[in-house]
mmCIF file of C-alpha atoms and ligand atoms in Angstrom:
data_model
loop_
_atom_site.group_PDB
_atom_site.id
_atom_site.type_symbol
_atom_site.label_atom_id
_atom_site.label_comp_id
_atom_site.label_asym_id
_atom_site.label_seq_id
_atom_site.Cartn_x
_atom_site.Cartn_y
_atom_site.Cartn_z
ATOM 1 C CA MET A 1 24.381 0.231 19.517
ATOM 2 C CA ARG A 2 25.080 3.839 18.593
ATOM 3 C CA ASN A 3 22.018 6.020 18.671
ATOM 4 C CA SER A 4 20.181 3.345 20.927
ATOM 5 C CA LYS A 5 18.320 5.788 22.851
ATOM 6 C CA ASN A 6 16.390 6.608 19.915
ATOM 7 C CA LEU A 7 15.585 3.403 18.487
ATOM 8 C CA LYS A 8 12.338 2.128 19.380
ATOM 9 C CA ILE A 9 10.485 -1.256 18.394
ATOM 10 C CA PHE A 10 6.529 -1.622 18.220
ATOM 11 C CA ALA A 11 4.585 -4.638 17.453
ATOM 12 C CA GLY A 12 1.024 -5.221 16.474
ATOM 13 C CA SER A 13 -0.828 -8.387 17.360
ATOM 14 C CA SER A 14 0.235 -10.508 14.520
ATOM 15 C CA HIS A 15 3.122 -12.161 15.681
ATOM 16 C CA PRO A 16 4.144 -11.300 19.453
ATOM 17 C CA LYS A 17 6.846 -14.072 19.591
ATOM 18 C CA LEU A 18 9.000 -12.923 16.647
ATOM 19 C CA ALA A 19 8.616 -9.155 17.715
ATOM 20 C CA GLU A 20 9.782 -10.435 21.351
ATOM 21 C CA GLU A 21 12.878 -12.270 19.905
ATOM 22 C CA ILE A 22 13.893 -9.515 17.677
ATOM 23 C CA CYS A 23 13.631 -6.992 20.766
ATOM 24 C CA GLU A 24 15.415 -9.403 22.782
ATOM 25 C CA THR A 25 18.394 -9.831 20.117
ATOM 26 C CA LEU A 26 18.599 -6.026 19.680
ATOM 27 C CA GLY A 27 18.392 -5.536 23.588
ATOM 28 C CA VAL A 28 15.776 -2.962 23.082
ATOM 29 C CA PRO A 29 12.489 -3.275 25.073
ATOM 30 C CA LEU A 30 9.317 -3.705 23.106
ATOM 31 C CA GLY A 31 7.690 0.007 23.140
ATOM 32 C CA LYS A 32 4.444 0.391 25.192
ATOM 33 C CA MET A 33 1.039 0.560 23.159
ATOM 34 C CA SER A 34 -2.427 -0.302 23.700
ATOM 35 C CA ILE A 35 -4.494 -1.819 21.053
ATOM 36 C CA GLY A 36 -8.160 -2.088 21.533
ATOM 37 C CA LYS A 37 -11.659 -1.956 19.809
ATOM 38 C CA PHE A 38 -14.414 0.249 20.178
ATOM 39 C CA SER A 39 -17.749 -0.833 20.488
ATOM 40 C CA ASN A 40 -18.440 -0.661 16.862
ATOM 41 C CA GLU A 41 -15.162 -2.577 16.273
ATOM 42 C CA ASN A 42 -13.228 0.357 15.037
ATOM 43 C CA ILE A 43 -9.634 -0.161 16.152
ATOM 44 C CA LYS A 44 -8.160 2.165 18.757
ATOM 45 C CA VAL A 45 -4.232 2.510 19.123
ATOM 46 C CA LYS A 46 -2.515 4.414 21.780
ATOM 47 C CA ILE A 47 1.159 4.967 22.015
ATOM 48 C CA GLU A 48 1.924 4.761 25.816
ATOM 49 C CA GLU A 49 5.494 6.155 25.652
ATOM 50 C CA ASN A 50 7.134 9.140 24.268
ATOM 51 C CA VAL A 51 8.385 8.531 20.442
ATOM 52 C CA ARG A 52 9.067 12.217 19.596
ATOM 53 C CA GLY A 53 11.867 12.234 16.906
ATOM 54 C CA ALA A 54 12.453 8.595 17.416
ATOM 55 C CA ASP A 55 13.664 5.914 14.839
ATOM 56 C CA VAL A 56 10.908 3.824 15.281
ATOM 57 C CA PHE A 57 10.089 0.152 13.677
ATOM 58 C CA VAL A 58 6.777 -1.310 13.625
ATOM 59 C CA ILE A 59 6.740 -5.234 13.275
ATOM 60 C CA GLN A 60 3.515 -6.777 11.678
ATOM 61 C CA THR A 61 3.447 -9.684 9.430
ATOM 62 C CA SER A 62 0.385 -10.626 7.323
ATOM 63 C CA CYS A 63 -1.520 -13.439 9.224
ATOM 64 C CA PRO A 64 -5.136 -14.395 9.551
ATOM 65 C CA PRO A 65 -7.184 -12.280 10.088
ATOM 66 C CA VAL A 66 -5.275 -10.499 7.338
ATOM 67 C CA ASN A 67 -7.282 -7.480 6.670
ATOM 68 C CA GLU A 68 -7.578 -6.642 10.486
ATOM 69 C CA MET A 69 -3.811 -7.018 10.951
ATOM 70 C CA LEU A 70 -3.389 -4.758 8.137
ATOM 71 C CA MET A 71 -5.490 -2.070 8.956
ATOM 72 C CA GLU A 72 -4.039 -2.275 12.775
ATOM 73 C CA LEU A 73 -0.618 -1.569 11.060
ATOM 74 C CA PHE A 74 -1.980 1.496 9.325
ATOM 75 C CA ILE A 75 -3.404 3.091 12.814
ATOM 76 C CA ILE A 76 -0.358 2.309 14.672
ATOM 77 C CA ILE A 77 1.753 4.191 11.961
ATOM 78 C CA ASP A 78 -0.984 6.952 11.969
ATOM 79 C CA ALA A 79 -0.799 6.967 15.822
ATOM 80 C CA LEU A 80 3.016 6.996 15.584
ATOM 81 C CA LYS A 81 3.159 9.794 13.198
ATOM 82 C CA TYR A 82 0.801 12.069 14.908
ATOM 83 C CA ALA A 83 3.119 11.105 18.255
ATOM 84 C CA SER A 84 5.877 12.968 16.186
ATOM 85 C CA ALA A 85 7.854 9.735 15.678
ATOM 86 C CA GLY A 86 11.138 10.943 13.421
ATOM 87 C CA ARG A 87 11.164 8.166 11.217
ATOM 88 C CA ILE A 88 8.759 5.212 10.888
ATOM 89 C CA THR A 89 9.760 1.621 9.189
ATOM 90 C CA ALA A 90 7.257 -1.024 8.633
ATOM 91 C CA VAL A 91 8.771 -4.307 9.236
ATOM 92 C CA LEU A 92 6.464 -6.995 7.448
ATOM 93 C CA PRO A 93 8.029 -10.364 7.343
ATOM 94 C CA TYR A 94 5.288 -11.653 5.088
ATOM 95 C CA TYR A 95 4.259 -8.859 2.786
ATOM 96 C CA PRO A 96 0.368 -8.337 2.647
ATOM 97 C CA TYR A 97 -1.333 -9.417 -0.497
ATOM 98 C CA VAL A 98 1.977 -10.172 -1.690
ATOM 99 C CA ARG A 99 0.476 -12.786 -4.560
ATOM 100 C CA SER A 100 -1.559 -9.673 -5.989
ATOM 101 C CA ASP A 101 1.025 -8.340 -7.946
ATOM 102 C CA LYS A 102 0.027 -8.093 -11.538
ATOM 103 C CA LYS A 103 -3.347 -7.804 -13.731
ATOM 104 C CA ASP A 104 -3.496 -11.277 -14.827
ATOM 105 C CA GLU A 105 -7.377 -11.180 -15.121
ATOM 106 C CA PRO A 106 -9.376 -8.313 -16.355
ATOM 107 C CA ARG A 107 -10.772 -5.835 -14.152
ATOM 108 C CA ILE A 108 -8.785 -6.963 -10.973
ATOM 109 C CA SER A 109 -6.776 -4.693 -8.503
ATOM 110 C CA ILE A 110 -3.014 -4.944 -8.141
ATOM 111 C CA THR A 111 -3.579 -5.016 -4.465
ATOM 112 C CA ALA A 112 0.467 -5.524 -3.558
ATOM 113 C CA ARG A 113 0.846 -2.206 -5.005
ATOM 114 C CA LEU A 114 -2.475 -0.516 -3.125
ATOM 115 C CA VAL A 115 -0.871 -1.887 -0.064
ATOM 116 C CA ALA A 116 2.379 -0.279 -0.727
ATOM 117 C CA ASP A 117 0.659 3.212 -1.563
ATOM 118 C CA LEU A 118 -1.486 2.694 1.726
ATOM 119 C CA LEU A 119 1.643 2.059 3.772
ATOM 120 C CA LYS A 120 3.149 5.715 2.386
ATOM 121 C CA ALA A 121 -0.311 7.361 2.933
ATOM 122 C CA ALA A 122 -0.156 6.317 6.658
ATOM 123 C CA GLY A 123 3.156 7.446 7.291
ATOM 124 C CA ALA A 124 5.665 4.734 6.777
ATOM 125 C CA ASP A 125 9.079 6.300 5.664
ATOM 126 C CA ARG A 126 10.684 2.843 4.932
ATOM 127 C CA ILE A 127 9.781 -0.769 4.532
ATOM 128 C CA LEU A 128 11.655 -3.718 5.687
ATOM 129 C CA THR A 129 10.224 -7.061 4.317
ATOM 130 C CA MET A 130 11.262 -10.618 3.299
ATOM 131 C CA ASN A 131 11.178 -12.839 0.247
ATOM 132 C CA LEU A 132 8.720 -10.950 -2.058
ATOM 133 C CA HIS A 133 6.913 -13.602 -4.169
ATOM 134 C CA ALA A 134 8.129 -11.670 -7.481
ATOM 135 C CA PRO A 135 11.361 -9.313 -7.245
ATOM 136 C CA GLN A 136 9.588 -6.630 -9.312
ATOM 137 C CA ILE A 137 7.202 -6.022 -6.337
ATOM 138 C CA GLN A 138 10.154 -3.670 -4.812
ATOM 139 C CA GLY A 139 9.241 -1.351 -7.832
ATOM 140 C CA PHE A 140 5.888 -0.808 -6.238
ATOM 141 C CA PHE A 141 7.282 1.045 -3.240
ATOM 142 C CA ARG A 142 8.080 4.955 -3.357
ATOM 143 C CA ILE A 143 9.713 4.932 -0.384
ATOM 144 C CA PRO A 144 13.231 3.189 0.436
ATOM 145 C CA ALA A 145 12.454 -0.662 0.904
ATOM 146 C CA ASP A 146 14.890 -3.583 1.702
ATOM 147 C CA GLN A 147 14.126 -6.929 0.982
ATOM 148 C CA LEU A 148 15.666 -9.526 3.176
ATOM 149 C CA THR A 149 16.053 -13.314 1.895
ATOM 150 C CA ALA A 150 15.646 -16.029 4.273
ATOM 151 C CA ALA A 151 18.327 -17.940 1.964
ATOM 152 C CA PRO A 152 21.355 -17.959 4.437
ATOM 153 C CA ILE A 153 19.298 -19.424 7.338
ATOM 154 C CA LEU A 154 17.621 -22.276 5.167
ATOM 155 C CA TYR A 155 21.284 -22.888 3.534
ATOM 156 C CA ASN A 156 22.845 -22.953 6.842
ATOM 157 C CA TYR A 157 20.048 -25.577 7.816
ATOM 158 C CA PHE A 158 20.781 -27.937 4.997
ATOM 159 C CA SER A 159 24.326 -27.731 4.577
ATOM 160 C CA LYS A 160 24.590 -29.617 8.098
ATOM 161 C CA MET A 161 22.968 -32.702 6.275
ATOM 162 C CA ASP A 162 24.633 -35.245 4.531
ATOM 163 C CA LEU A 163 23.804 -34.199 0.843
ATOM 164 C CA SER A 164 26.160 -36.557 -0.727
ATOM 165 C CA ASP A 165 22.823 -38.122 -2.876
ATOM 166 C CA GLY A 166 21.099 -34.803 -2.636
ATOM 167 C CA VAL A 167 19.577 -32.954 -5.690
ATOM 168 C CA VAL A 168 17.499 -29.526 -5.396
ATOM 169 C CA VAL A 169 14.471 -29.839 -7.282
ATOM 170 C CA ALA A 170 12.204 -26.681 -8.658
ATOM 171 C CA PRO A 171 8.341 -27.578 -8.338
ATOM 172 C CA ASP A 172 7.960 -25.985 -11.638
ATOM 173 C CA VAL A 173 10.107 -24.233 -14.513
ATOM 174 C CA GLY A 174 8.774 -20.967 -13.048
ATOM 175 C CA ARG A 175 10.671 -21.703 -9.709
ATOM 176 C CA ALA A 176 13.921 -22.833 -11.550
ATOM 177 C CA LYS A 177 15.689 -19.761 -10.906
ATOM 178 C CA PHE A 178 14.953 -19.520 -7.255
ATOM 179 C CA ASN A 179 15.823 -23.277 -6.708
ATOM 180 C CA ASP A 180 19.074 -22.896 -8.926
ATOM 181 C CA ILE A 181 20.441 -20.417 -6.170
ATOM 182 C CA TYR A 182 19.890 -22.902 -3.732
ATOM 183 C CA ALA A 183 21.549 -25.642 -5.867
ATOM 184 C CA GLY A 184 24.496 -23.532 -6.415
ATOM 185 C CA ARG A 185 24.820 -22.612 -2.963
ATOM 186 C CA LEU A 186 24.557 -26.035 -1.683
ATOM 187 C CA GLY A 187 26.778 -27.625 -4.390
ATOM 188 C CA LEU A 188 24.086 -29.783 -5.877
ATOM 189 C CA PRO A 189 22.586 -30.430 -9.282
ATOM 190 C CA LEU A 190 19.523 -29.090 -10.314
ATOM 191 C CA ALA A 191 16.433 -31.073 -11.292
ATOM 192 C CA ILE A 192 12.919 -29.589 -12.659
ATOM 193 C CA ILE A 193 9.604 -30.570 -12.707
ATOM 194 C CA ASP A 194 7.944 -30.066 -16.054
ATOM 195 C CA LYS A 195 4.248 -29.262 -15.380
ATOM 196 C CA ARG A 196 2.088 -28.298 -18.368
ATOM 197 C CA ARG A 197 -1.440 -26.680 -18.163
ATOM 198 C CA HIS A 198 -3.712 -26.902 -21.061
ATOM 199 C CA GLY A 199 -6.287 -24.208 -20.316
ATOM 200 C CA ASP A 200 -7.362 -22.179 -17.739
ATOM 201 C CA ASP A 201 -9.689 -24.579 -16.271
ATOM 202 C CA GLU A 202 -7.635 -27.579 -16.662
ATOM 203 C CA ALA A 203 -5.209 -28.952 -13.459
ATOM 204 C CA ALA A 204 -1.820 -28.908 -14.137
ATOM 205 C CA GLU A 205 -0.435 -32.151 -15.432
ATOM 206 C CA VAL A 206 3.165 -33.165 -14.366
ATOM 207 C CA ARG A 207 4.713 -34.600 -17.748
ATOM 208 C CA ASN A 208 8.225 -35.036 -16.761
ATOM 209 C CA VAL A 209 10.985 -34.566 -14.382
ATOM 210 C CA ILE A 210 14.205 -32.788 -16.056
ATOM 211 C CA GLY A 211 17.248 -34.007 -14.387
ATOM 212 C CA ASP A 212 18.272 -37.179 -12.449
ATOM 213 C CA VAL A 213 16.413 -37.730 -9.010
ATOM 214 C CA LYS A 214 16.485 -41.573 -8.964
ATOM 215 C CA GLY A 215 17.502 -42.972 -5.378
ATOM 216 C CA LYS A 216 18.522 -39.155 -4.284
ATOM 217 C CA ARG A 217 17.445 -37.026 -1.722
ATOM 218 C CA ALA A 218 15.173 -34.356 -3.275
ATOM 219 C CA LEU A 219 14.934 -30.576 -1.443
ATOM 220 C CA ILE A 220 12.194 -28.567 -2.694
ATOM 221 C CA PHE A 221 12.437 -24.870 -2.167
ATOM 222 C CA ASP A 222 9.431 -22.386 -2.596
ATOM 223 C CA ASP A 223 8.658 -18.978 -1.081
ATOM 224 C CA GLU A 224 5.408 -19.949 0.084
ATOM 225 C CA ILE A 225 3.154 -22.604 0.675
ATOM 226 C CA LEU A 226 -0.565 -22.193 0.861
ATOM 227 C CA THR A 227 -2.776 -25.026 0.123
ATOM 228 C CA GLY A 228 0.296 -27.225 -0.302
ATOM 229 C CA GLY A 229 -0.957 -28.308 -3.826
ATOM 230 C CA THR A 230 2.316 -27.243 -5.715
ATOM 231 C CA ILE A 231 4.629 -29.040 -3.237
ATOM 232 C CA LEU A 232 2.249 -32.445 -3.024
ATOM 233 C CA GLU A 233 1.937 -32.572 -6.881
ATOM 234 C CA ALA A 234 6.043 -31.962 -7.030
ATOM 235 C CA VAL A 235 6.383 -34.608 -4.095
ATOM 236 C CA ARG A 236 4.272 -37.074 -5.985
ATOM 237 C CA ALA A 237 6.110 -36.812 -9.262
ATOM 238 C CA LEU A 238 9.306 -37.217 -7.420
ATOM 239 C CA LYS A 239 8.232 -40.454 -6.095
ATOM 240 C CA ARG A 240 6.985 -41.669 -9.530
ATOM 241 C CA PHE A 241 10.312 -40.704 -10.905
ATOM 242 C CA SER A 242 11.740 -42.981 -7.844
ATOM 243 C CA ALA A 243 13.497 -40.044 -5.447
ATOM 244 C CA LYS A 244 14.549 -41.681 -2.120
ATOM 245 C CA SER A 245 12.939 -39.006 0.015
ATOM 246 C CA VAL A 246 11.938 -35.417 -0.022
ATOM 247 C CA TYR A 247 12.750 -32.392 2.088
ATOM 248 C CA VAL A 248 10.066 -29.552 1.431
ATOM 249 C CA SER A 249 11.258 -26.189 2.429
ATOM 250 C CA CYS A 250 9.568 -22.493 2.066
ATOM 251 C CA VAL A 251 10.272 -19.171 3.783
ATOM 252 C CA HIS A 252 6.504 -18.208 4.420
ATOM 253 C CA PRO A 253 4.343 -21.146 5.759
ATOM 254 C CA VAL A 254 0.788 -19.790 5.201
ATOM 255 C CA LEU A 255 -0.602 -23.472 5.260
ATOM 256 C CA SER A 256 -3.953 -22.531 4.637
ATOM 257 C CA GLY A 257 -6.647 -24.814 5.148
ATOM 258 C CA ASN A 258 -5.727 -28.673 5.864
ATOM 259 C CA ALA A 259 -2.456 -28.092 4.131
ATOM 260 C CA ALA A 260 -0.083 -28.744 7.168
ATOM 261 C CA GLN A 261 -2.212 -32.171 7.995
ATOM 262 C CA ARG A 262 -1.707 -32.929 4.083
ATOM 263 C CA LEU A 263 2.128 -32.436 4.129
ATOM 264 C CA ASN A 264 2.552 -34.584 7.191
ATOM 265 C CA GLU A 265 0.438 -37.559 5.913
ATOM 266 C CA GLU A 266 2.595 -37.604 2.540
ATOM 267 C CA GLU A 267 4.950 -40.285 3.476
ATOM 268 C CA ALA A 268 7.563 -39.080 0.966
ATOM 269 C CA ILE A 269 8.173 -36.053 2.696
ATOM 270 C CA GLU A 270 10.947 -36.460 5.473
ATOM 271 C CA GLU A 271 10.561 -32.542 6.755
ATOM 272 C CA VAL A 272 8.861 -29.669 6.160
ATOM 273 C CA VAL A 273 11.639 -26.910 6.906
ATOM 274 C CA VAL A 274 10.047 -23.200 7.243
ATOM 275 C CA THR A 275 10.855 -19.983 8.687
ATOM 276 C CA ASP A 276 8.936 -18.177 11.442
ATOM 277 C CA THR A 277 7.706 -15.308 9.288
ATOM 278 C CA LEU A 278 4.494 -16.266 10.170
ATOM 279 C CA PRO A 279 3.285 -17.640 13.266
ATOM 280 C CA ILE A 280 2.242 -21.141 13.303
ATOM 281 C CA PRO A 281 -0.903 -22.140 15.244
ATOM 282 C CA PRO A 282 -1.021 -25.451 17.157
ATOM 283 C CA GLU A 283 -3.107 -27.150 14.802
ATOM 284 C CA LYS A 284 -0.397 -26.632 12.256
ATOM 285 C CA SER A 285 2.403 -27.655 14.283
ATOM 286 C CA ILE A 286 2.791 -31.042 12.336
ATOM 287 C CA ASP A 287 5.438 -33.653 13.497
ATOM 288 C CA LYS A 288 7.415 -32.968 10.267
ATOM 289 C CA LEU A 289 7.560 -29.125 10.738
ATOM 290 C CA ARG A 290 11.034 -27.738 11.430
ATOM 291 C CA VAL A 291 10.580 -23.969 12.139
ATOM 292 C CA LEU A 292 13.828 -21.868 11.808
ATOM 293 C CA SER A 293 13.986 -18.252 13.307
ATOM 294 C CA VAL A 294 14.369 -15.257 11.078
ATOM 295 C CA ALA A 295 14.355 -12.972 14.325
ATOM 296 C CA SER A 296 18.198 -12.350 14.448
ATOM 297 C CA LEU A 297 18.362 -11.303 10.694
ATOM 298 C CA PHE A 298 15.569 -8.850 11.056
ATOM 299 C CA ALA A 299 17.306 -7.597 14.208
ATOM 300 C CA ARG A 300 20.480 -7.113 12.303
ATOM 301 C CA ALA A 301 18.872 -5.285 9.363
ATOM 302 C CA ILE A 302 17.087 -3.118 11.754
ATOM 303 C CA GLY A 303 20.499 -2.453 13.507
ATOM 304 C CA ILE A 304 21.896 -1.609 9.964
ATOM 305 C CA ILE A 305 19.048 0.499 9.154
ATOM 306 C CA HIS A 306 19.173 2.449 12.467
ATOM 307 C CA ARG A 307 22.972 3.238 12.086
ATOM 308 C CA GLY A 308 22.624 3.859 8.235
ATOM 309 C CA THR A 309 25.345 1.301 7.369
ATOM 310 C CA SER A 310 25.224 -0.836 4.275
ATOM 311 C CA ILE A 311 22.905 -3.675 4.429
ATOM 312 C CA SER A 312 24.102 -5.301 1.319
ATOM 313 C CA ALA A 313 26.207 -7.844 3.165
ATOM 314 C CA LEU A 314 22.526 -9.569 4.715
ATOM 315 C CA PHE A 315 21.352 -10.001 1.193
ATOM 316 C CA GLN A 316 24.356 -12.386 0.167
HETATM 317 C C1 R5P B 1 4.068 -19.999 -6.842
HETATM 318 O O1 R5P B 1 4.259 -19.064 -7.691
HETATM 319 C C2 R5P B 1 4.387 -19.971 -5.513
HETATM 320 O O2 R5P B 1 5.983 -20.062 -5.397
HETATM 321 C C3 R5P B 1 3.982 -21.214 -4.554
HETATM 322 O O3 R5P B 1 4.352 -22.290 -5.456
HETATM 323 C C4 R5P B 1 2.448 -21.139 -4.553
HETATM 324 O O4 R5P B 1 2.186 -19.864 -3.998
HETATM 325 C C5 R5P B 1 2.166 -22.383 -3.619
HETATM 326 O O5 R5P B 1 0.749 -22.570 -3.440
HETATM 327 P P1 R5P B 1 -0.071 -23.778 -3.082
HETATM 328 O O6 R5P B 1 0.776 -24.069 -1.699
HETATM 329 O O7 R5P B 1 -1.453 -23.376 -2.982
HETATM 330 O O8 R5P B 1 0.105 -24.522 -4.289
#
């Protein structure tokens, strides 16, 4: 790779496996760095190799403990800045606080924007991330930001299946556009779950499924699964409307609480297909889970950014 002697990859503690796979694909060793804590729990980072003038990428995803991982990232970037790194790109497979992207209640923070400001303040020159919860979050960044999509990885997986009786199902109207892209690429019809909410305190009620799902293999795509509530509600509606089976897919498997177990126990779900933007701990590695790697996509993006060539082919 051109300029490879100046390309350096560092990783925080959040997702060592993904960082190793990215480094392996790029043929670049993981940068040496020590991360420790003082007795007062303050994080201490020391860069253990020369980075003067280097094009540095720091990989850190947003997984528990979320705030500690975020603080660790800021400190790594700060240490790199003081070590005279030439350019620093924060690589955030799952962007921290991505859900806090709007002021939909009085007197709340738009924390996703705050994180963008703090990354810049820490010394990040660029951001590389994947599937932001809402596309307009890109506007929060005052530094260049590239947003990858996991769609090619998911298409590739599902396109190998027999989808002659397949239908893509949006779990609610808000997700229709996102799912329509998948339907178009897989050459499948789209159905939409019509969910109504009567007031802030009332649970959403599934009124209808718009489109034909009877006897079909339904594929649901979402950007993330947190509690699993959205997906399970959609699956139950599909069962009521006589879908034959359901494949659930998302980019970011947050799987908070007992979400993984609840998905595993739902008989109508054949598989839960996710990517590895987040590490999956053993207790969440359920039988139905199929994890697809984003490492080579991130490695390609890092290579492209490093060479300064066009990245747009990766967004298609
Ligand atoms: C909603 O806008 C998102 O796309 C997901 O549907 C939602 O974040 C999933 O959350 P949960 O799994 O808690 O229902």
